[in-house]
Each structure stands twice: as structure tokens, then as C-alpha cells.
XYZ file of C-alpha atoms in Angstrom:
448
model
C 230.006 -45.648 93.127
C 231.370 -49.142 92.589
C 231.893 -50.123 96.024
C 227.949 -49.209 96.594
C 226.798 -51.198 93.910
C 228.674 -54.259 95.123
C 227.146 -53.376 98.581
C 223.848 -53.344 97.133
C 223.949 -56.307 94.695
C 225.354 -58.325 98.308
C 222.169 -57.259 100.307
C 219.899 -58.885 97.353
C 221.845 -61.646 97.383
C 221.221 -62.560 101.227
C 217.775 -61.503 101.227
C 216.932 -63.896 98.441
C 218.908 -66.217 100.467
C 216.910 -65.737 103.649
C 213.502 -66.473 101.584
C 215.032 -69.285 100.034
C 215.177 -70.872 103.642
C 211.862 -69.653 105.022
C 210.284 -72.134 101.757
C 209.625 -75.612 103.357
C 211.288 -77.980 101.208
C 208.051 -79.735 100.662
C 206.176 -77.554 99.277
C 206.422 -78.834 95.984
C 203.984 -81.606 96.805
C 201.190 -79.343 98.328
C 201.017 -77.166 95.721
C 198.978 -77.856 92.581
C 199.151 -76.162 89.655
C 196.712 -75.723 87.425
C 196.801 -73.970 83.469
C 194.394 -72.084 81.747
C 193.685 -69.016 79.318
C 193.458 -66.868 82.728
C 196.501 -67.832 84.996
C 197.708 -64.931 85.704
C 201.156 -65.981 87.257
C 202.478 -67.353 83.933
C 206.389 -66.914 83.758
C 208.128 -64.933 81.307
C 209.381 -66.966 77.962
C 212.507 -65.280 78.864
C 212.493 -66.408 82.360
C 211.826 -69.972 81.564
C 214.168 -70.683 79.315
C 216.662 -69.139 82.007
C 215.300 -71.607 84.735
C 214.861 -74.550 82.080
C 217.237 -73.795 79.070
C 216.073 -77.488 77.241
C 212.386 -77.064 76.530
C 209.802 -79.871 77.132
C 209.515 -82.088 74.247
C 205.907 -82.708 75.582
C 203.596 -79.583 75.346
C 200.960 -81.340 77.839
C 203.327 -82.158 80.871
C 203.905 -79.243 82.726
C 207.147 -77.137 84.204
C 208.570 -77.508 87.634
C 208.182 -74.444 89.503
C 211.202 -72.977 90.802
C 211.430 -71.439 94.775
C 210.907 -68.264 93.039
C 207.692 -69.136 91.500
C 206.560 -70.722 94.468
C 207.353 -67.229 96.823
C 205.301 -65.056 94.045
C 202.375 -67.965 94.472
C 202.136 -67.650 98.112
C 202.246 -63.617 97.785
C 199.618 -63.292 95.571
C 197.242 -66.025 97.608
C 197.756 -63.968 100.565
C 196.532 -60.524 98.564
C 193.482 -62.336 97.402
C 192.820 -63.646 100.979
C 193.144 -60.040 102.303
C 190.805 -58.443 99.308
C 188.602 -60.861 100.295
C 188.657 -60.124 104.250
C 188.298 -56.592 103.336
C 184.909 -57.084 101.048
C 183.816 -59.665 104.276
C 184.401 -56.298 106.746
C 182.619 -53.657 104.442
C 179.810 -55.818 103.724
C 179.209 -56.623 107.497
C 179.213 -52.956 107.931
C 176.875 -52.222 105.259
C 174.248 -54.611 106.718
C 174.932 -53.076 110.424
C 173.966 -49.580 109.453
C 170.819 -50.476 107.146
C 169.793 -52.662 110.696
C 170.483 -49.558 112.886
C 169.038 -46.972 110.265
C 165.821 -49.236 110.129
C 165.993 -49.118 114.381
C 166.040 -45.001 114.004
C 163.246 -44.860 111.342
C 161.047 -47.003 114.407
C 161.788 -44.953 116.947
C 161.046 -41.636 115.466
C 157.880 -43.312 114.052
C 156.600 -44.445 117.663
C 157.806 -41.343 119.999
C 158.007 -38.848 117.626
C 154.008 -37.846 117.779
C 154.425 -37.894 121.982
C 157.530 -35.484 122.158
C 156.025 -32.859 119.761
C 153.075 -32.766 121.682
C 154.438 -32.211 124.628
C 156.916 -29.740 123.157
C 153.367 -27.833 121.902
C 152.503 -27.886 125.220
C 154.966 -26.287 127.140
C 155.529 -23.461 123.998
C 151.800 -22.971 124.446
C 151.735 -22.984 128.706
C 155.338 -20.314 128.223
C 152.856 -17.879 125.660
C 149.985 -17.586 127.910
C 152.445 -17.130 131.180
C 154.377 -14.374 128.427
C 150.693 -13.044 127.836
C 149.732 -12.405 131.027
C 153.043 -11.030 132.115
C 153.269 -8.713 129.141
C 149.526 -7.616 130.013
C 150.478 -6.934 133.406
C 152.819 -4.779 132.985
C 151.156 -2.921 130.205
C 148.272 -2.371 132.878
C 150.912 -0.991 135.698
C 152.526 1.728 132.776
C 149.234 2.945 131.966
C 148.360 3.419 135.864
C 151.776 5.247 136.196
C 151.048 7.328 132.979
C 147.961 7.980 134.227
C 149.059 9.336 137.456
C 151.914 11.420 135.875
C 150.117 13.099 133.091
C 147.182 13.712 136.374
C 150.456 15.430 137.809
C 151.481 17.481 134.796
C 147.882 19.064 134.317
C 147.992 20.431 137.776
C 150.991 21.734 137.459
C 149.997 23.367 134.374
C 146.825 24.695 135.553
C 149.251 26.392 138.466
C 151.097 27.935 136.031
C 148.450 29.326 133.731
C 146.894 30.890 136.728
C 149.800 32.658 137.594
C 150.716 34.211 134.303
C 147.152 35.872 133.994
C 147.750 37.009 137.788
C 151.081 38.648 136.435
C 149.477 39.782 132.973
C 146.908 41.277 135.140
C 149.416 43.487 137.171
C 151.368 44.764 134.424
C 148.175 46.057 133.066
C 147.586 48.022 135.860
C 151.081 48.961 135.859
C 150.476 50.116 132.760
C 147.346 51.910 133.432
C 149.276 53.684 136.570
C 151.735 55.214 133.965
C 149.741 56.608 131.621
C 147.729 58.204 134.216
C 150.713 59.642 135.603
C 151.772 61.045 131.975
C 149.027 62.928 131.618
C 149.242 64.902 135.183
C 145.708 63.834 136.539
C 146.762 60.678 139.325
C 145.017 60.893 142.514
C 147.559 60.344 145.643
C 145.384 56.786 145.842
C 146.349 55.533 143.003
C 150.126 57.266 143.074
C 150.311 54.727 146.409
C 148.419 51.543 144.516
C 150.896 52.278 141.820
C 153.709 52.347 144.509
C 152.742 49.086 145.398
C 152.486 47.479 142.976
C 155.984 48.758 141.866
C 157.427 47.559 145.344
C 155.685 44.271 144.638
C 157.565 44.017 141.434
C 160.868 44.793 142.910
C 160.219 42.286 145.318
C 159.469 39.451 142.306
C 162.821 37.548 143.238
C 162.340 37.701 146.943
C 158.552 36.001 146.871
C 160.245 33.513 144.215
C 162.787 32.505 147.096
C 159.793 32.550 149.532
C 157.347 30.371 147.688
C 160.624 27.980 147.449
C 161.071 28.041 151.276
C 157.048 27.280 151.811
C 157.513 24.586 149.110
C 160.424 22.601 150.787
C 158.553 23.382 153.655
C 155.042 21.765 152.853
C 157.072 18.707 151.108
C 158.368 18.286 154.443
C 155.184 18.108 156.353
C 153.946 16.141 153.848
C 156.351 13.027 154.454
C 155.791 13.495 157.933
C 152.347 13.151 157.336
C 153.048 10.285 154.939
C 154.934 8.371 157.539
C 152.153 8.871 160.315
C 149.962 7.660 158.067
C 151.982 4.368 157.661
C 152.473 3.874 161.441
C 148.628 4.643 162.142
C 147.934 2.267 159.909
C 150.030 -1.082 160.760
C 148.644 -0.464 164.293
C 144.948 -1.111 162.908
C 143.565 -3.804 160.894
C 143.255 -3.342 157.005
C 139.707 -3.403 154.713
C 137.119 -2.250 157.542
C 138.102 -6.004 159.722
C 137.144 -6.088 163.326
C 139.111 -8.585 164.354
C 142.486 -10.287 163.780
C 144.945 -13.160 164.503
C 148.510 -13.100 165.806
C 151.027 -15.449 165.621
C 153.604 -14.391 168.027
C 156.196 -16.753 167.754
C 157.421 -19.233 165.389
C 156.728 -22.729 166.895
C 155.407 -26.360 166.341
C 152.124 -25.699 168.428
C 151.418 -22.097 167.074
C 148.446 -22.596 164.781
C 144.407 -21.825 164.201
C 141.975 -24.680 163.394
C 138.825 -23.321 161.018
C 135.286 -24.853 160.664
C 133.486 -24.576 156.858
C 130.337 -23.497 156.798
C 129.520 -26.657 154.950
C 130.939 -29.861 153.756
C 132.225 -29.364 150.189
C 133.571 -31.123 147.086
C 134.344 -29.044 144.239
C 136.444 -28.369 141.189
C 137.092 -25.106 142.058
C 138.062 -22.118 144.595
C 138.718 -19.225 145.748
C 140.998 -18.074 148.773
C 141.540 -14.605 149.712
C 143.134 -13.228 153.010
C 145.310 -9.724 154.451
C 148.728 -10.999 155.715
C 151.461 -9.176 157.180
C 154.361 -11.025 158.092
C 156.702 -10.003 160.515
C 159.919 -12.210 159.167
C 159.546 -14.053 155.433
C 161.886 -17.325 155.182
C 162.091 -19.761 152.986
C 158.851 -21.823 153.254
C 155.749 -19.771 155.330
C 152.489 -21.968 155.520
C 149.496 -19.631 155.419
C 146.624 -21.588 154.479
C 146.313 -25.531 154.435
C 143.523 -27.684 153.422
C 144.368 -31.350 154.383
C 142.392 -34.952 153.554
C 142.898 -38.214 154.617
C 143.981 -39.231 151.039
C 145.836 -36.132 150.597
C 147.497 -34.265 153.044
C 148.279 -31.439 150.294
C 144.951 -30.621 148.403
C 145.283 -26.819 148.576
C 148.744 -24.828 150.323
C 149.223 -21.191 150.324
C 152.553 -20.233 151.374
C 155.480 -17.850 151.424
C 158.818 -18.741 150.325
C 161.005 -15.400 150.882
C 159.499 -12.360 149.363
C 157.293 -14.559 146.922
C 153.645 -16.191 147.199
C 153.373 -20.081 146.271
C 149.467 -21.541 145.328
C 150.133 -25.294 145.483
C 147.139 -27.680 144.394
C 147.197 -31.781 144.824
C 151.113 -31.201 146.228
C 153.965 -29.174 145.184
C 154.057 -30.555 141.665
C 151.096 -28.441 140.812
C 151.810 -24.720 141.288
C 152.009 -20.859 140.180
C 154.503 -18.675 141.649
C 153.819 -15.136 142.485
C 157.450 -12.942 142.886
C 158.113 -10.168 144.792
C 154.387 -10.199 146.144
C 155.774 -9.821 149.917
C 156.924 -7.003 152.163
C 158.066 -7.754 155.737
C 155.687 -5.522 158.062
C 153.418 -4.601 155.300
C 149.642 -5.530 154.687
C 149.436 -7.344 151.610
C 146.371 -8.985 150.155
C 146.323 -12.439 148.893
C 143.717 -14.336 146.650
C 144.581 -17.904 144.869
C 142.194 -18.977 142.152
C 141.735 -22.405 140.807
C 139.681 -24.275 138.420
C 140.178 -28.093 137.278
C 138.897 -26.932 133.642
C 142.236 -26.715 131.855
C 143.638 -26.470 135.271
C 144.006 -22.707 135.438
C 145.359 -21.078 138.627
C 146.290 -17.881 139.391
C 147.444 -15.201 142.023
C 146.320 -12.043 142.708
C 148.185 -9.335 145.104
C 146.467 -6.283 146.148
C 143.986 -6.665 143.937
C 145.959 -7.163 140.827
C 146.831 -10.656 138.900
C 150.495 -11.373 139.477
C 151.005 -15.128 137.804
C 148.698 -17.357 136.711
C 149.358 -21.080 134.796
C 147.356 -23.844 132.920
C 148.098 -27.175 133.437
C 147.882 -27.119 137.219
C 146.151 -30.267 138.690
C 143.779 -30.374 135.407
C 140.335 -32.539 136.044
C 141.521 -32.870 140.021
C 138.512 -32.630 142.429
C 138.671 -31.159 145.640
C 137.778 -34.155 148.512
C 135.257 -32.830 151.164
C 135.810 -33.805 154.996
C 139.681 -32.129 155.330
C 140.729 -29.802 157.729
C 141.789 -25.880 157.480
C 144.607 -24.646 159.177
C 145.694 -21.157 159.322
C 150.017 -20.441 160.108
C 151.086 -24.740 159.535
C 149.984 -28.058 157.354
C 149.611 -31.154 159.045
C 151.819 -32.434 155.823
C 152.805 -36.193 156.439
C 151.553 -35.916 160.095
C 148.067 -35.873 159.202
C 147.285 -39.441 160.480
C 148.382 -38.015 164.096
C 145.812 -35.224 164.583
C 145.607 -36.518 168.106
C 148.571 -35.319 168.895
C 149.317 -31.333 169.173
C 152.642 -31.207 168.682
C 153.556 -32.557 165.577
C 154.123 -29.439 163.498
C 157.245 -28.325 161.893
C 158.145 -25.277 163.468
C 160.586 -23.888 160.467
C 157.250 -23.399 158.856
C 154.769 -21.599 160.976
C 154.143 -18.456 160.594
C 154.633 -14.921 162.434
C 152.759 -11.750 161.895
C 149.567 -10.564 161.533
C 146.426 -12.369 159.610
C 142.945 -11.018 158.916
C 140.164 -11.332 156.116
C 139.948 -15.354 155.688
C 137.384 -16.098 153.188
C 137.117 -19.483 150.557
C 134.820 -19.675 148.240
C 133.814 -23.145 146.311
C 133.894 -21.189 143.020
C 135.781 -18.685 140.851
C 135.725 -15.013 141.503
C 135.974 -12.529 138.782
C 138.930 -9.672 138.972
C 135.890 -7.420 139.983
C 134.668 -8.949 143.299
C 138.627 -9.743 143.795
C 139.465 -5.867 143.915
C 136.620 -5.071 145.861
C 138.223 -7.070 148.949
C 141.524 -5.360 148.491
C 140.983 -1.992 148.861
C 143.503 -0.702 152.004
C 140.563 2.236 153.051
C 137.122 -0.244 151.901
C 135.172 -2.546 153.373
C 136.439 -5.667 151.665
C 135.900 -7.647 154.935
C 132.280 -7.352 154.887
C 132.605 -9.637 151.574
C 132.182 -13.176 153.193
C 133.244 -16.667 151.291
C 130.248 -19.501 151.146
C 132.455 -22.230 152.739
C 134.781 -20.039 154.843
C 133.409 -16.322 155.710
C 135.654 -14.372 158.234
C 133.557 -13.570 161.228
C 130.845 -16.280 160.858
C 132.912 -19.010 160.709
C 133.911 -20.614 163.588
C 138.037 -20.077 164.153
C 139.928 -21.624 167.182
C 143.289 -20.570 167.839
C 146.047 -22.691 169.640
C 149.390 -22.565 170.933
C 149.681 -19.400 171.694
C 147.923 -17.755 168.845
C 145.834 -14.561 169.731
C 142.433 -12.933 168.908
C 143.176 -9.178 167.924
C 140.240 -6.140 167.460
């Protein structure tokens, strides 16, 4: 224990030692000293009379400060400097965050009316497109529940008839019986009664025949379901006389329509029976072209679903699943600049329909119509035939063209699409299928 305290009394001794030498021996004359009521380095009585065991006759002149003194001096100025540095940085800091906060508070007061509109907007454009999905489908379950509870009457009817048919025979059965009890039944009705009995016994065997004629007439009846089908893809849908055909998918393959009249509208109507024979991923049916805008109105497939594009691709609604290959379908795409409301209908039905699409956008007059391809950024070369994309024409069947320069209701809509109706003798005021003048072209044929 001794030999560590001499250890540790030898390591103060060179580290005081060490500071001693770091002190520049002229440091005495730099330093000034001043005494007051608040120094707060004042030395210990004890201390001083240690370091300066005669005391100073003159109260007035003061000490010389010892090495020790001195180091403590320098120590405590370098504290203060730091406290100081510190209060420099958190001050700085304060100001920097009241500048930024003040920046925030700005910027929420100038964008924050723009971003909630829009953010009304597009809540309000995703309820109606909810709406009209949800109203839809509500529409298709009460067709279905329709047609099943339609179903369940008949068969209920079937069944009713046939218990009174069998309620009917016992009774006579009956009758039979108690004739025979009492000992006065004619040899007629002995055999009616016979038969009737060998008509009972032969319940289970007319139960496994009226199976067989069942299965039977279900069979003919897909039969006749499927000739049905294949009569009718050989003929043209709606009451139509005529047709187009688009054999082949290539860049000259298209059908050049005349209006009726020069037009220039804020709204319209297009309607039209399609079958395609092969659906890929971009299928121009209808085109309407201007010199200042080679996309004013597109109607076009894109796999199994229908695109209604208005003043370019920006501007859309989106019909899914609308699309069989090698079935009829019918078509119609609504528009109206007022709110910009557009919307597609499929066999008659409403499928999609958005606001917001090309709202206040009128319709330039002098374009062109093309049926199967869109002149698209070719337009200027209309001189020239081939300058089609050929990934985008289109191959199948087409029938029923009609454009109207105003909105139809869902009325006059399912009118046109009835498979069985007349729908083609409904004609458009700007383009009416068999008055309007149609010119096919690279290879496209007229079909009765």
C-alpha cells in the first residue's frame, strides 16, 4: 500500500512538472490582473501565505501570481470562451428554424388552397366512377334475379300440375276400390282400375324415362344453341344489309367516310357492331383527324377492352372486358364538353363513363373519318397511301357506323343494340350507315 502511494505521489509530481514547462516564461507580463468584490479566482488565505509566507506591508500593491495561478487563469478563460461558443451555436440555430418555420407557414399559405382542390377533384371524379360502377352492377343482379326467379315459377307451375295429375289418379284409385268392395264393378272399370294400378307400378320406370327425355331435350337444345351461334356470325347483326371486312392486318387496309355535313360541335355520339377476329394491344376502329389535331376523337381496342379517347390519349374512359374475339359486340362512345362527361356503352348497357375528359374542348369541322387506322402524326401526308401503322389496323368484321353531333339518351342507345332488331335502320345526322358515302381501300371489302 506504501509502495502505491509513493507511485502515485511520483506521477503528480511529473505531471505538475510537465505543465510547469508548457507555461511560457513570459507570461507574467501579458497577463493583467485585475481585483474586485467579484473575482472569482481569489486564492485561498491558506494558500497564500504558503506561496508568500511574509505578507505585503502595502494592502494596495498586489501579489505575484505563481505558475499555478496562472494554469487555473488560462483554464477558466478557456471554459468561458467555450460557454460562450456554445450560446453563439444555439442562438444561430434558434434564428435558422424561426427563418425556415416562417418559409413553411408561406408555402402552405400559397399552395395549400391549389392541392386541396385538386385532391376534391379526383375524390369527387373516383365517387361518380364508384357510382356508376356500383349502379351497374346492381342493374346486371337484378336482370339475373329476374331471370332466375322467371325460372323458378316455371318450374313450380310444372310441379303443381303434376301433383293434381297424381291427386287426381289416386282418387280414382280410390273410387275403383270401393266399387270393388261392394261387389257391383263392371269388367270396364275392373280393366280402367287395372290400369291405372299398372300405371302406378310403373311410377319409377316413367320417373327414369322422363329423366332420359330430359337429358335428351337438354341435348338438342345445345345443339340448337350452337347452330344458332354459327348461323348467326355468318350474317350481319341488327337487320344491316351490308358490311365491311378487313382481311388482313396491314398499313394500306383502311375505309375513308364522307359526313353528311360539315360540323363543329361540343358533342357526339358514335355507335357501331364490331367483331374482331384477333384483339392486340392497340386496335383503331374509328378516327376523326384535323389539321390542328390529328387525335380529336379515337375509338379503339386495346386487348379485350374498349378505349374512347377525345383531344389525344390524355383524355379518356376505359371500358374492360367489353371484347370477345369472333363475337358481335356493339359499341357507342358518348361525349359532351359540359363537365366533360364521356362514357361507353356495350351492347346496349353503360360500361364506364368519366368527368373531366377534354372539358369546354370543341370539336374542329373539316377532318377526316377513317374506319380500321388514324392518320396519327402522318396526317400532313394524306397524299401518300401508305403511311399507316400496320400494328394498328384492324381485322374482322364492321357494320352499323353512325355519329351523331349530339348526345343520345340510354333509350335510343339500346334500341341500336338489339342482336334480333332493326337498330341499323337508326341513322346518325353527320354519319348514317347506308347513306353516307364509304370508300374502302387496300384491300378492304363490301359484305351483304
Amino acid at each position: 500500500m506504501a509502495n502505491m502511494s509513493i507511485w502515485t505521489f511520483l506521477q503528480a509530481m511529473c505531471l505538475v512538472a510537465s505543465l510547469s514547462m508548457a507555461v511560457p516564461e513570459n507570461y507574467d507580463d501579458e497577463i493583467e490582473v485585475g481585483y474586485g468584490p467579484n473575482y472569482l479566482n481569489e486564492i485561498p488565505e491558506e494558500d497564500q501565505m504558503e506561496e508568500t509566507p511574509t505578507p505585503s506591508p502595502i494592502p494596495c500593491k498586489s501579489p505575484a501570481f505563481t505558475k499555478w495561478d496562472k494554469l487555473f487563469t488560462m483554464l477558466e478563460n478557456s471554459q468561458m470562451k467555450e460557454n460562450m461558443l456554445l450560446q453563439y451555436t444555439d442562438d444561430i440555430i434558434k434564428v435558422e428554424l424561426q427563418s425556415l418555420r416562417a418559409e413553411m407557414l408561406q408555402f402552405v399559405a400559397q399552395y395549400g388552397g391549389s392541392c386541396a382542390s385538386a385532391v376534391e377533384s379526383s375524390v369527387r371524379r373516383a365517387g361518380i366512377q364508384t357510382e356508376t360502377r356500383l349502379q351497374n352492377v346492381l342493374d346486371r343482379v337484378r336482370e339475373v334475379s329476374a331471370d332466375q326467379y322467371a325460372r323458378h315459377d316455371t318450374a313450380l307451375q310444372q310441379l303443381l300440375a303434376a301433383s293434381v295429375n297424381q291427386a287426381a289418379r289416386l282418387e280414382q284409385l280410390e273410387n275403383g276400390c270401393l266399387i270393388s268392395g261392394g261387389g257391383g264393378m263392371t269388367s270396364q272399370a275392373k280393366r280402367h282400375l287395372m290400369q291405372e294400378v299398372t300405371e302406378t307400378e310403373n311410377g319409377g320406370r316413367l320417373e327414369k324415362t322422363l329423366a332420359t327425355i330430359s337429358s335428351e331435350l337438354q341435348t338438342i337444345q345445345e345443339q340448337l344453341t350452337l347452330y344458332t351461334r354459327s348461323t348467326f356470325a355468318n350474317r350481319l347483326p341488327s337487320g344491316c344489309d351490308t358490311g365491311l371486312l378487313f382481311p388482313t392486318r396491314s398499313s394500306l387496309a383502311h375505309v375513308e367516310v364522307s359526313p353528311k355535313k360539315p360540323f363543329q360541335t361540343n358533342a357526339v355520339t358514335i355507335c357501331l357492331w364490331v367483331k374482331p377476329t384477333q384483339v392486340l394491344n392497340k386496335t383503331v376502329l374509328f378516327s376523326y383527324s384535323t389539321t390542328g389535331n390529328a387525335y380529336e376523337l379515337q375509338l379503339v381496342l386495346n386487348g379485350q377492352s374498349v378505349f374512347f379517347t377525345v383531344n389525344g390519349e390524355a383524355h379518356l374512359v376505359e371500358a374492360s372486358g367489353a371484347v370477345q374475339e369472333g363475337q358481335w359486340v356493339h359499341i357507342c362512345a358518348v361525349w359532351s364538353s359540359h363537365q366533360g362527361l364521356a362514357s361507353l356503352w356495350v351492347n346496349g348497357q353503360q360500361s364506364a363513363s368519366s368527368p373531366g375528359v377534354a372539358e369546354g374542348h370543341e370539336l374542329r369541322s373539316k377532318g377526316s373519318i377513317l374506319l380500321g387506322q388514324e392518320y396519327g402524326r402522318y396526317f400532313k401526308y394524306l397524299s401518300n397511301p401508305d403511311t399507316f401503322d400496320a400494328e394498328q389496323a384492324f381485322t374482322g368484321k364492321m357494320t352499323g357506323v353512325n355519329m351523331w353531333d349530339h348526345v343520345l339518351d340510354s333509350k335510343e342507345i339500346s334500341q341500336q343494340a338489339q342482336l334480333d332488331g332493326s337498330g341499323c335502320g337508326i341513322r346518325g345526322n353527320v354519319v348514317a350507315w347506308g347513306v353516307s358515302n364509304i370508300e374502302p381501300k387496300g384491300g378492304v371489302k363490301l359484305i351483304y
